[in-house]
């Protein structure tokens, strides 16, 4: 099988089950933005080295779950209304994010001010991924009532997780957070 099909050369692409839509279709915008976020998460993880902090394998294992779940979100967004979604998002995916947020946040210095994104390249990439997830959430909302509410909840919670994870990485690696009014 070749990687190129030429079927998108005229500005259309296929949704799940084969219906053709414009590459500017709201669904394509939404799942494409999830793909961007997934790539940015991968970039952030590529900056981490085992010697940076204890538990890197467990941390990366959880991110593997997140990246897989983002594919499930994409499948939900790429499935036309009235069709069965093959890779379904579950309530447990959101619950697991909440548990990780609570765990990581419990290790962090409480926030007293807004902070500026940045720090270690891994933390900065996760801050970027967070903003991309927020855009994916806005794109998904734009689809309307046909979106599984779990998708919106997952994206909302994922952006919160990425914020906390970026802070966690920066704290673990000794990067000082810069307050908005420093």
mmCIF file of C-alpha atoms in Angstrom:
data_model
loop_
_atom_site.group_PDB
_atom_site.id
_atom_site.type_symbol
_atom_site.label_atom_id
_atom_site.label_comp_id
_atom_site.label_asym_id
_atom_site.label_seq_id
_atom_site.Cartn_x
_atom_site.Cartn_y
_atom_site.Cartn_z
ATOM 1 C CA UNK A 1 0.000 0.000 0.000
ATOM 2 C CA UNK A 2 1.376 3.421 -0.931
ATOM 3 C CA UNK A 3 1.298 6.257 1.562
ATOM 4 C CA UNK A 4 -0.225 8.607 -0.980
ATOM 5 C CA UNK A 5 -3.647 8.012 -2.528
ATOM 6 C CA UNK A 6 -4.136 11.215 -4.531
ATOM 7 C CA UNK A 7 -7.781 11.171 -3.393
ATOM 8 C CA UNK A 8 -7.307 14.426 -1.484
ATOM 9 C CA UNK A 9 -5.725 16.364 -4.319
ATOM 10 C CA UNK A 10 -8.915 18.361 -4.893
ATOM 11 C CA UNK A 11 -9.358 19.487 -1.290
ATOM 12 C CA UNK A 12 -11.539 16.690 0.047
ATOM 13 C CA UNK A 13 -10.952 13.845 2.454
ATOM 14 C CA UNK A 14 -12.869 10.854 3.754
ATOM 15 C CA UNK A 15 -14.563 10.579 7.099
ATOM 16 C CA UNK A 16 -15.000 7.196 8.770
ATOM 17 C CA UNK A 17 -17.369 5.104 6.601
ATOM 18 C CA UNK A 18 -16.120 6.857 3.463
ATOM 19 C CA UNK A 19 -18.211 10.001 3.033
ATOM 20 C CA UNK A 20 -16.158 12.739 1.327
ATOM 21 C CA UNK A 21 -16.008 16.221 2.841
ATOM 22 C CA UNK A 22 -13.992 19.381 2.337
ATOM 23 C CA UNK A 23 -10.707 19.533 4.188
ATOM 24 C CA UNK A 24 -12.148 22.709 5.773
ATOM 25 C CA UNK A 25 -15.111 20.745 7.165
ATOM 26 C CA UNK A 26 -15.589 21.369 10.894
ATOM 27 C CA UNK A 27 -15.009 17.685 11.699
ATOM 28 C CA UNK A 28 -11.727 17.663 9.778
ATOM 29 C CA UNK A 29 -10.626 20.848 11.546
ATOM 30 C CA UNK A 30 -11.425 19.267 14.920
ATOM 31 C CA UNK A 31 -9.726 15.906 14.442
ATOM 32 C CA UNK A 32 -6.804 17.544 12.625
ATOM 33 C CA UNK A 33 -6.267 19.784 15.632
ATOM 34 C CA UNK A 34 -6.244 16.705 17.888
ATOM 35 C CA UNK A 35 -3.525 15.294 15.641
ATOM 36 C CA UNK A 36 -1.515 18.507 16.072
ATOM 37 C CA UNK A 37 -1.837 18.233 19.857
ATOM 38 C CA UNK A 38 -0.761 14.597 19.735
ATOM 39 C CA UNK A 39 2.337 15.525 17.738
ATOM 40 C CA UNK A 40 3.216 18.316 20.170
ATOM 41 C CA UNK A 41 2.900 15.896 23.091
ATOM 42 C CA UNK A 42 5.276 13.561 21.258
ATOM 43 C CA UNK A 43 7.715 16.428 20.785
ATOM 44 C CA UNK A 44 7.545 17.285 24.478
ATOM 45 C CA UNK A 45 8.215 13.696 25.495
ATOM 46 C CA UNK A 46 11.188 13.520 23.139
ATOM 47 C CA UNK A 47 12.966 16.115 25.288
ATOM 48 C CA UNK A 48 12.807 13.982 28.438
ATOM 49 C CA UNK A 49 15.709 11.805 29.460
ATOM 50 C CA UNK A 50 15.599 8.999 32.031
ATOM 51 C CA UNK A 51 18.078 10.749 34.307
ATOM 52 C CA UNK A 52 15.874 13.834 34.600
ATOM 53 C CA UNK A 53 13.505 12.468 37.236
ATOM 54 C CA UNK A 54 12.306 9.303 38.907
ATOM 55 C CA UNK A 55 9.262 7.625 37.450
ATOM 56 C CA UNK A 56 9.877 8.672 33.834
ATOM 57 C CA UNK A 57 8.689 5.284 32.564
ATOM 58 C CA UNK A 58 5.402 5.567 34.473
ATOM 59 C CA UNK A 59 4.999 9.164 33.298
ATOM 60 C CA UNK A 60 5.633 8.202 29.669
ATOM 61 C CA UNK A 61 3.288 5.207 30.047
ATOM 62 C CA UNK A 62 0.465 7.511 31.041
ATOM 63 C CA UNK A 63 1.246 9.774 28.097
ATOM 64 C CA UNK A 64 1.034 6.731 25.822
ATOM 65 C CA UNK A 65 -2.531 6.263 27.102
ATOM 66 C CA UNK A 66 -3.264 9.925 26.426
ATOM 67 C CA UNK A 67 -1.896 9.786 22.899
ATOM 68 C CA UNK A 68 -3.963 6.662 22.235
ATOM 69 C CA UNK A 69 -7.070 8.336 23.682
ATOM 70 C CA UNK A 70 -6.489 11.321 21.373
ATOM 71 C CA UNK A 71 -6.778 8.883 18.462
ATOM 72 C CA UNK A 72 -10.081 7.736 19.959
ATOM 73 C CA UNK A 73 -11.199 11.371 20.166
ATOM 74 C CA UNK A 74 -10.211 11.781 16.517
ATOM 75 C CA UNK A 75 -12.238 8.689 15.593
ATOM 76 C CA UNK A 76 -15.253 10.142 17.401
ATOM 77 C CA UNK A 77 -14.849 13.431 15.544
ATOM 78 C CA UNK A 78 -14.282 11.729 12.159
ATOM 79 C CA UNK A 79 -17.393 9.559 12.419
ATOM 80 C CA UNK A 80 -20.454 11.094 10.743
ATOM 81 C CA UNK A 81 -23.639 11.593 12.718
ATOM 82 C CA UNK A 82 -25.727 8.438 13.058
ATOM 83 C CA UNK A 83 -22.807 6.053 12.467
ATOM 84 C CA UNK A 84 -21.212 3.784 15.050
ATOM 85 C CA UNK A 85 -17.879 4.883 16.475
ATOM 86 C CA UNK A 86 -15.352 2.041 16.426
ATOM 87 C CA UNK A 87 -12.940 3.468 19.026
ATOM 88 C CA UNK A 88 -15.111 4.864 21.780
ATOM 89 C CA UNK A 89 -14.001 7.192 24.490
ATOM 90 C CA UNK A 90 -15.012 6.026 27.967
ATOM 91 C CA UNK A 91 -15.874 7.798 31.229
ATOM 92 C CA UNK A 92 -12.854 6.021 32.702
ATOM 93 C CA UNK A 93 -10.547 7.962 30.340
ATOM 94 C CA UNK A 94 -11.717 11.217 31.909
ATOM 95 C CA UNK A 95 -11.588 9.807 35.438
ATOM 96 C CA UNK A 96 -8.000 8.689 34.903
ATOM 97 C CA UNK A 97 -7.030 12.185 33.736
ATOM 98 C CA UNK A 98 -8.625 13.679 36.833
ATOM 99 C CA UNK A 99 -6.720 11.280 39.086
ATOM 100 C CA UNK A 100 -3.430 12.191 37.407
ATOM 101 C CA UNK A 101 -4.204 15.905 37.640
ATOM 102 C CA UNK A 102 -4.895 15.561 41.355
ATOM 103 C CA UNK A 103 -1.746 13.494 41.929
ATOM 104 C CA UNK A 104 0.612 15.802 40.026
ATOM 105 C CA UNK A 105 -1.013 18.971 41.342
ATOM 106 C CA UNK A 106 -0.545 17.660 44.884
ATOM 107 C CA UNK A 107 3.221 17.680 44.331
ATOM 108 C CA UNK A 108 3.361 21.251 43.017
ATOM 109 C CA UNK A 109 3.839 24.588 44.694
ATOM 110 C CA UNK A 110 0.373 26.192 44.768
ATOM 111 C CA UNK A 111 -0.165 28.904 42.188
ATOM 112 C CA UNK A 112 -0.545 32.461 43.465
ATOM 113 C CA UNK A 113 -0.383 34.208 40.086
ATOM 114 C CA UNK A 114 -0.791 33.450 36.420
ATOM 115 C CA UNK A 115 2.373 31.919 35.001
ATOM 116 C CA UNK A 116 3.903 32.318 31.583
ATOM 117 C CA UNK A 117 4.329 29.187 29.460
ATOM 118 C CA UNK A 118 7.912 28.059 29.071
ATOM 119 C CA UNK A 119 10.643 26.420 31.084
ATOM 120 C CA UNK A 120 12.337 23.219 30.004
ATOM 121 C CA UNK A 121 11.679 22.336 26.329
ATOM 122 C CA UNK A 122 9.508 19.396 27.449
ATOM 123 C CA UNK A 123 7.420 21.634 29.702
ATOM 124 C CA UNK A 124 7.173 24.344 27.050
ATOM 125 C CA UNK A 125 6.006 21.777 24.464
ATOM 126 C CA UNK A 126 3.304 20.529 26.843
ATOM 127 C CA UNK A 127 2.171 24.113 27.385
ATOM 128 C CA UNK A 128 1.911 24.400 23.584
ATOM 129 C CA UNK A 129 0.029 21.091 23.413
ATOM 130 C CA UNK A 130 -2.384 22.493 26.013
ATOM 131 C CA UNK A 131 -3.247 25.452 23.811
ATOM 132 C CA UNK A 132 -3.696 23.176 20.791
ATOM 133 C CA UNK A 133 -6.064 20.973 22.809
ATOM 134 C CA UNK A 134 -8.051 24.088 23.755
ATOM 135 C CA UNK A 135 -8.365 24.873 20.042
ATOM 136 C CA UNK A 136 -9.451 21.273 19.344
ATOM 137 C CA UNK A 137 -12.102 21.701 22.013
ATOM 138 C CA UNK A 138 -13.381 24.894 20.361
ATOM 139 C CA UNK A 139 -13.406 23.152 16.969
ATOM 140 C CA UNK A 140 -15.331 20.193 18.439
ATOM 141 C CA UNK A 141 -17.886 22.551 19.990
ATOM 142 C CA UNK A 142 -18.315 24.060 16.528
ATOM 143 C CA UNK A 143 -19.581 20.725 15.193
ATOM 144 C CA UNK A 144 -22.663 21.102 17.362
ATOM 145 C CA UNK A 145 -24.941 18.554 18.978
ATOM 146 C CA UNK A 146 -23.502 15.645 16.977
ATOM 147 C CA UNK A 147 -20.405 15.549 19.207
ATOM 148 C CA UNK A 148 -20.250 12.985 21.966
ATOM 149 C CA UNK A 149 -20.229 15.000 25.240
ATOM 150 C CA UNK A 150 -17.376 12.775 26.458
ATOM 151 C CA UNK A 151 -15.188 14.236 23.709
ATOM 152 C CA UNK A 152 -15.724 17.756 25.014
ATOM 153 C CA UNK A 153 -15.127 16.665 28.607
ATOM 154 C CA UNK A 154 -11.996 14.751 27.663
ATOM 155 C CA UNK A 155 -10.491 17.653 25.741
ATOM 156 C CA UNK A 156 -11.328 20.056 28.562
ATOM 157 C CA UNK A 157 -9.710 17.809 31.142
ATOM 158 C CA UNK A 158 -6.734 17.026 28.913
ATOM 159 C CA UNK A 159 -5.836 20.703 28.642
ATOM 160 C CA UNK A 160 -5.927 20.918 32.444
ATOM 161 C CA UNK A 161 -3.724 17.831 32.696
ATOM 162 C CA UNK A 162 -1.196 19.225 30.216
ATOM 163 C CA UNK A 163 -0.956 22.449 32.220
ATOM 164 C CA UNK A 164 -0.252 20.531 35.423
ATOM 165 C CA UNK A 165 2.134 18.121 33.645
ATOM 166 C CA UNK A 166 4.107 21.040 32.180
ATOM 167 C CA UNK A 167 4.407 22.574 35.642
ATOM 168 C CA UNK A 168 5.401 19.191 37.093
ATOM 169 C CA UNK A 169 8.161 18.682 34.531
ATOM 170 C CA UNK A 170 9.467 22.195 35.045
ATOM 171 C CA UNK A 171 9.480 21.765 38.819
ATOM 172 C CA UNK A 172 11.152 18.342 38.619
ATOM 173 C CA UNK A 173 13.873 19.756 36.381
ATOM 174 C CA UNK A 174 14.454 22.871 38.487
ATOM 175 C CA UNK A 175 12.995 25.355 36.021
ATOM 176 C CA UNK A 176 11.642 28.416 37.782
ATOM 177 C CA UNK A 177 8.157 29.485 36.778
ATOM 178 C CA UNK A 178 7.842 33.028 35.555
ATOM 179 C CA UNK A 179 4.840 34.886 36.930
ATOM 180 C CA UNK A 180 2.894 37.179 34.671
ATOM 181 C CA UNK A 181 3.975 40.249 36.671
ATOM 182 C CA UNK A 182 7.571 39.373 37.555
#
